[in-house]
Every structure is written in structure tokens, then in C-alpha cells.
Coordinates of C-alpha atoms in Angstrom, one line a residue:
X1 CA 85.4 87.9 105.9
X2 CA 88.7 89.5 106.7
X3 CA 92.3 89.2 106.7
X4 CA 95.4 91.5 106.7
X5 CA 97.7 91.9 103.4
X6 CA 101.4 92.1 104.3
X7 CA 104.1 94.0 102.7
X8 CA 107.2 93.0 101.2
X9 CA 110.9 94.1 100.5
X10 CA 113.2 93.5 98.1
X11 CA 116.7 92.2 98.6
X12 CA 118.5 93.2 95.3
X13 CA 116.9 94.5 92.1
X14 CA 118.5 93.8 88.7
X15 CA 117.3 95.9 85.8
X16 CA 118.8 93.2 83.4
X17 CA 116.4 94.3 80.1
X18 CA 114.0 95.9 78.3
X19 CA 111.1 93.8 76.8
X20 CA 108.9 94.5 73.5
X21 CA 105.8 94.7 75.6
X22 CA 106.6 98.1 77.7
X23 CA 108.2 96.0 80.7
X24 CA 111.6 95.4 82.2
X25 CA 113.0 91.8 83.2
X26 CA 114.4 91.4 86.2
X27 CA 115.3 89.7 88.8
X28 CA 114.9 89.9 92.8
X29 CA 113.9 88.4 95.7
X30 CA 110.8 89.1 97.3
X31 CA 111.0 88.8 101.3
X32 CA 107.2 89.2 103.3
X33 CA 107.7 91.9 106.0
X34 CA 104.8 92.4 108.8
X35 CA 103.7 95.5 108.0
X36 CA 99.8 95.2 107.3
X37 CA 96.5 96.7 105.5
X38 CA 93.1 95.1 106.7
X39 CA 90.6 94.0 104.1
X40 CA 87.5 93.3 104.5
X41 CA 84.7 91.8 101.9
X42 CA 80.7 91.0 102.8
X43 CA 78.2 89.9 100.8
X44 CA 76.1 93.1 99.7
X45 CA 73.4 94.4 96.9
X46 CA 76.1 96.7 95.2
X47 CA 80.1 96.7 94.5
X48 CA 81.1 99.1 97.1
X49 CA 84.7 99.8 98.1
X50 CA 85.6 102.2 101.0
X51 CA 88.8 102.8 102.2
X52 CA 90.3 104.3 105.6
X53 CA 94.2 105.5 106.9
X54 CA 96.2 106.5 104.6
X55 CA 95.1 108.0 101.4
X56 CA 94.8 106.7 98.4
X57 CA 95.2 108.3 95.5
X58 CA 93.7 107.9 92.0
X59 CA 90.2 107.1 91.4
X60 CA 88.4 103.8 92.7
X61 CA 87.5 102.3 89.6
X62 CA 91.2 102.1 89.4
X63 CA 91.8 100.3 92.5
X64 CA 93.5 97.1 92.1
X65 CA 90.7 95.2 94.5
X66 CA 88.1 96.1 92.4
X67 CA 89.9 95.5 89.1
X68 CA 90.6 92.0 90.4
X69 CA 86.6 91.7 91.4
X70 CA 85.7 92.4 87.7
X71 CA 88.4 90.1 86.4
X72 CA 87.8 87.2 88.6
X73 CA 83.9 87.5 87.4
X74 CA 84.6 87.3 83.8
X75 CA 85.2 83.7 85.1
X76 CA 82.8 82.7 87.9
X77 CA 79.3 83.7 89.1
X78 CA 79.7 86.0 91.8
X79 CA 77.6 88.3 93.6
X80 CA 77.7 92.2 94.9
X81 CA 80.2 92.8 97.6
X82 CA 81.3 95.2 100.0
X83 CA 85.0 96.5 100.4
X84 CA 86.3 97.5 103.4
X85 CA 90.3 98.8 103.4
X86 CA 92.2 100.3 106.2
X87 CA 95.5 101.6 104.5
X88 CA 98.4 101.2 106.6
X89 CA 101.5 100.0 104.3
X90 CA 103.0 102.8 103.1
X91 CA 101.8 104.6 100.1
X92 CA 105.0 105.4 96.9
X93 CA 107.3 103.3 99.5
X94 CA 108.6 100.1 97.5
X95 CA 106.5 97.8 99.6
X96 CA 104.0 96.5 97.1
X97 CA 101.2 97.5 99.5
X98 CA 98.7 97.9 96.4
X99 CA 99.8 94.7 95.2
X100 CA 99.1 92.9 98.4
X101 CA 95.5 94.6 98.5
X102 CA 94.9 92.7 95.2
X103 CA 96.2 89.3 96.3
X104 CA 95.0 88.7 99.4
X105 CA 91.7 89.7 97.6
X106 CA 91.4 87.6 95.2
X107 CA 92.3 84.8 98.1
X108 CA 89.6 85.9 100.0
X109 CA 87.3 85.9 97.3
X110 CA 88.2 82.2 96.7
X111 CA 87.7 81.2 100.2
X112 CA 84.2 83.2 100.6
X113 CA 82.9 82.1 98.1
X114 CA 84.4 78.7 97.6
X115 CA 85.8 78.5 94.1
X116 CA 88.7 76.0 95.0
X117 CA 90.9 77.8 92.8
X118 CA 94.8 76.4 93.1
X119 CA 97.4 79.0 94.1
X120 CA 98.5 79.0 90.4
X121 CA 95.4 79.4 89.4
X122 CA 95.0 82.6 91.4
X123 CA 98.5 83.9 90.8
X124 CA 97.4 83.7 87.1
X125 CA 94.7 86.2 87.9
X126 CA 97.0 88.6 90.1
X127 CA 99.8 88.4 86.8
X128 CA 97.0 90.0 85.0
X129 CA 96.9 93.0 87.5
X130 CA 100.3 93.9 87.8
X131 CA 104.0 92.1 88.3
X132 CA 104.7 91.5 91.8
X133 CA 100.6 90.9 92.8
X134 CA 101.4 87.2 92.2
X135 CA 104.1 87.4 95.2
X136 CA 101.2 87.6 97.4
X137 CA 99.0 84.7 96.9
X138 CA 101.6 83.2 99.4
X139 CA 103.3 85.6 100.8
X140 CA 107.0 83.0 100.7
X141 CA 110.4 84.5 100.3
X142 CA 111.2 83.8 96.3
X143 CA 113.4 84.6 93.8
X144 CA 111.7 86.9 91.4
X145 CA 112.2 86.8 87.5
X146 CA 110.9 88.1 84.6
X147 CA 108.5 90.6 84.7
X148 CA 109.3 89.6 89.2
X149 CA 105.6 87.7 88.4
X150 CA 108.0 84.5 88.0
X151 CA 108.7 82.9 90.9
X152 CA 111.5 80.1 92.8
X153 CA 111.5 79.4 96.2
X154 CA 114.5 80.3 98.1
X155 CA 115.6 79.1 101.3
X156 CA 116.1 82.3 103.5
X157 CA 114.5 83.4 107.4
X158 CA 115.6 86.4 109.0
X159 CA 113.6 85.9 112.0
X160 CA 117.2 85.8 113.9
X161 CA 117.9 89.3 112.7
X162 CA 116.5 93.1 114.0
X163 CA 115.0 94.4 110.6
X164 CA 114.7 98.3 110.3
X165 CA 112.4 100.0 107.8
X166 CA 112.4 103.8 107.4
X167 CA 109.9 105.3 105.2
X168 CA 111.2 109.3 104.4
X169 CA 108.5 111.5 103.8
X170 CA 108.9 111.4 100.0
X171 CA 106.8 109.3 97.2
X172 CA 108.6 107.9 94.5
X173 CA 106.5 106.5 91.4
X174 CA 107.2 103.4 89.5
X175 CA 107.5 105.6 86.7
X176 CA 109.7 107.8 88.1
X177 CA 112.4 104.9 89.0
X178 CA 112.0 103.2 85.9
X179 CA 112.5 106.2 83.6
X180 CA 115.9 106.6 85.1
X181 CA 116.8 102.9 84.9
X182 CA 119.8 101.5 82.6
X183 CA 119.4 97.7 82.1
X184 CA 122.3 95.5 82.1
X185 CA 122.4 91.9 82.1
X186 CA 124.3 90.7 85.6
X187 CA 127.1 88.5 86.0
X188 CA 126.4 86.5 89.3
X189 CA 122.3 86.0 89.7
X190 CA 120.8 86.6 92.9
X191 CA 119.8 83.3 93.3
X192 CA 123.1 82.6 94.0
X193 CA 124.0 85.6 95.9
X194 CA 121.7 85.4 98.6
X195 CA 123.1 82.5 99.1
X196 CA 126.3 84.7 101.1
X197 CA 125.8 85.4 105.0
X198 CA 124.2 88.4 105.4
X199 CA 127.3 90.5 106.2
X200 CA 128.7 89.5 102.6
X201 CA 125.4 91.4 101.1
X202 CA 126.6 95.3 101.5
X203 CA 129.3 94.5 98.5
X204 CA 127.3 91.9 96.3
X205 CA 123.9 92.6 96.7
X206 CA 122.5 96.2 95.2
X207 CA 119.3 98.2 93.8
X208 CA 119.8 99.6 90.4
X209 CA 117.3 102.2 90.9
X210 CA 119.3 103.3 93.7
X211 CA 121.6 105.1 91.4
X212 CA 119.3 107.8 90.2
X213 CA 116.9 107.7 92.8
X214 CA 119.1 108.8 95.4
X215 CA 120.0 112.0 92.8
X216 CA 116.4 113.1 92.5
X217 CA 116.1 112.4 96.3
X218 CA 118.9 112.7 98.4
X219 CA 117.2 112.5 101.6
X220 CA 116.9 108.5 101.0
X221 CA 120.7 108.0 100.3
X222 CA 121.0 109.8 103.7
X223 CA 118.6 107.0 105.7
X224 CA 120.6 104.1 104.2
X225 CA 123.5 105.9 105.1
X226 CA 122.2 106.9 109.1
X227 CA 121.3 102.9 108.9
X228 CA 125.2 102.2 108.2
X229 CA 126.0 104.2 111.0
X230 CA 124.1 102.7 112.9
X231 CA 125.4 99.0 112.5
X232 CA 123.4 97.5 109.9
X233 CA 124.9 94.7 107.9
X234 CA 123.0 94.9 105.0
X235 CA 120.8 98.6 104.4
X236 CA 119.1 99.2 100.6
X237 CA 116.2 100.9 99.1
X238 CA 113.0 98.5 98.7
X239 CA 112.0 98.1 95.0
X240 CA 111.7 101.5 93.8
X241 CA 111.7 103.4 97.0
X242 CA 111.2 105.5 99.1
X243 CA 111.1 103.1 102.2
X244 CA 114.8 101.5 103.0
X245 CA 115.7 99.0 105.5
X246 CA 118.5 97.7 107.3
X247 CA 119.4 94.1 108.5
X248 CA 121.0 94.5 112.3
X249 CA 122.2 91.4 114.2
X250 CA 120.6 93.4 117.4
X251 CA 118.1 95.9 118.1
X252 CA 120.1 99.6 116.9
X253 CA 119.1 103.1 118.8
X254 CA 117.2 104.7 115.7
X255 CA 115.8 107.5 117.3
X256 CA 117.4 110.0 115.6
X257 CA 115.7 109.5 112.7
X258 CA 112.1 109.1 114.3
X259 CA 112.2 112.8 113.7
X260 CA 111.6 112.9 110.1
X261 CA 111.0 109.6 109.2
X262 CA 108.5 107.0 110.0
X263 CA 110.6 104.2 111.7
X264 CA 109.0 100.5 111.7
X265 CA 110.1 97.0 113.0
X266 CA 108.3 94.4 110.7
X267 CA 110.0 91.0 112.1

């Protein structure tokens, strides 16, 4: 069986505190984005996992797919498979590609094997494998809270709008933006702020690991700045970077930054 994990962006980012268990709450909202991996899972006499595109670094016993095989078998009977990704979301980018992988795994592994699990039920098992996985069992726009593995729905479609993403040649770790991170609780929530037309966002709506990241990394406060110029109503950093989009009422000339950059249109 197949399918094709999406990616996602994140409108806002609030650091808003440190917890006791090693984790930050926070709060954002999780938008899907078409920008896709391919996963594929057969029935086979060994766990195998193979992966093609883009690189993938780390070893394969770390691999979120197969950490979410071994978890979901604590629980139910299941045989040997067979993984199959093609990596196309960009790797270090903000875009909770890994975390997608995961997700749509474990829903594949519900439908091929039949385990009727609920979508709560299999958001529990993604919580377990990192915070945002559980975004992914649906794939809706939320409001993210928490660890962001806490979701409400939010009423919000951009299909009328150009999106812009721009993925600089430059990784940036999750440990690398949350090192640099200073928490602070917020005064308007998000919830309420993407509430605003989008052309209210630029001076309400921010990333607090833009901040420092764009220090270390100058080269991505210079794409969100080429997407200004360009006419975007709304242009930020996606989670912790490096990919940044912009929100354009119409299609913008971005060629100039084709040159460095990889340039994608995910609506």
C-alpha cells in the first residue's frame, strides 16, 4: 500500500515556556502544504526500510517509520514489512517532513492491516514519537498547543492565495533553534490572531526563533526580506527554519531567487 505524506507550515510560533520534562510549550498553528514524500509498506519476511531522494541522515533504526512500527507492535500482532520512502520534503527546513513519514505510517498501518484504530487513538501513538507527528494523522489546519501535539480546529483556507516556499541551502536543527529561544508568555493568543485578514499578519503574527536564527543565518532573513519585496502580505520562517514562505494575493516573479534557493508552490 501507498500514500504520500504532506508537509506543513507554521503560521506564528510562540515560545511561551519551559517545561520540567526537557520541552517547550507553545503555541501555533499548523497549516498542510502540498509538498510530498511517497511511502510505501508491503507485507514481507523481514522489517526492511529503504529510502530514495533526498538524504537522510542518522541511522535507520532511528527512523521515525520504523520507531512507530516497533511501537505500534507493542500493541497489536503484526507481521514483517517492507518500507519504501522517496524523500522529497525538505530535509532541516521547518516542514515537519520526518514527522509526516511517521503519521501517515502509522495510518497506513491501520488501514493495511485493519486495526480500526480512531484518529485519537493513532495521534496517541504519533505523541509518543515526537510533538507535531500527531498534526499528521489528519493533515487539518489547527491551532497547536502545548508541546504543538495539542490540537483545536481553526477555521482558515488559503486556497484563494499564491503561497511561496523558499528553502535556502542551509539546515537548521531543532536543537539549534531551541537553544537560542527565550520563552515568554504572549499577550494576544494566536487563536485569536489568525483570526485578522491576512494583510493584518506582517505586524501581529511572528516566529520567535526568527530572532536568533536569522543571526546565525543571515541568508534566511534575506529570503523573507526578497519575499517582502516582492509583494507578499504575510512572509515568515516555518517552525524552526530554514524554509520561509510568503502569502501573495497573486502569482509574484520569484525568479531571482531560483538561483540559490529551491523555490516551490504548495497550494
Amino acid at each position: 500500500m501507498i500514500n504520500f505524506p504532506i508537509a506543513k507550515i507554521n503560521i506564528g510560533l510562540n515560545i511561551t515556556a519551559r517545561r520540567a520534562d526537557g520541552y517547550h510549550d507553545l503555541e501555533t498553528v499548523f497549516y498542510p502544504i502540498k509538498i510530498n514524500d511517497v511511502l510505501e509498506i508491503i507485507k514481507s519476511d523481514h522489517l526492511h526500510f529503504e529510502a530514495s531522494g533526498l538524504g537522510i541522515p542518522g541511522d535507520v533504526a532511528d527512523n521515525l517509520c520504523i520507531k512507530a512500527y516497533h511501537l505500534m507492535k507493542q500493541d497489536h500482532d503484526l507481521p514483517p514489512v517492507s518500507i519504501h520512502l522517496h524523500k522529497h520534503i525538505p530535509i532541516g527546513a521547518g516542514l515537519g517532513g520526518g514527522s509526516a513519514d511517521a503519521g501517515y505510517f502509522i495510518r497506513l498501518i491501520n488501514q493495511m492491516f485493519g486495526l480500526n484504530l480512531s484518529a485519537e487513538a493513532m495521534r496517541n501513538y504519533a505523541r509518543v514519537l515526537g510533538a507535531d507527528c500527531a498534526f499528521f494523522i489528519e493533515s487539518k489546519p489547527v491551532f497547536a498547543f502545548d508541546k504543538g501535539d495539542q490540537f483545536e480546529p481553526v477555521t482558515l483556507n488559503l486556497s484563494g492565495y499564491y503561497l511561496a516556499l523558499v528553502m535556502p541551502p542551509t539546515h537548521v536543527s531543532t536543537g539549534e533553534a531551541y537553544r537560542g529561544v527565550k520563552p515568554a508568555p504572549v499577550k494576544t493568543s494566536l487563536k485569536e490572531l489568525i483570526k485578522l485578514p491576512v494583510a493584518e499578519w506582517r505586524n501581529h503574527i511572528k516566529n520567535d526563533f526568527e530572532d536568533h536564527i536569522f543571526k546565525a543565518h543571515p541568508e534566511i532573513r534575506g529570503v523573507k526580506a526578497a519575499l517582502y519585496q516582492a509583494g507578499a502580505l504575510y512572509a515568515s520562517m516555518s517552525g524552526s527554519g530554514a524554509s520561509v514562505f510568503g502569502i501573495f494575493e497573486n502569482k509574484p516573479d520569484l525568479e531571482f531567487l531560483e538561483k540559490d534557493n529551491q523555490v516551490f508552490s504548495p497550494l
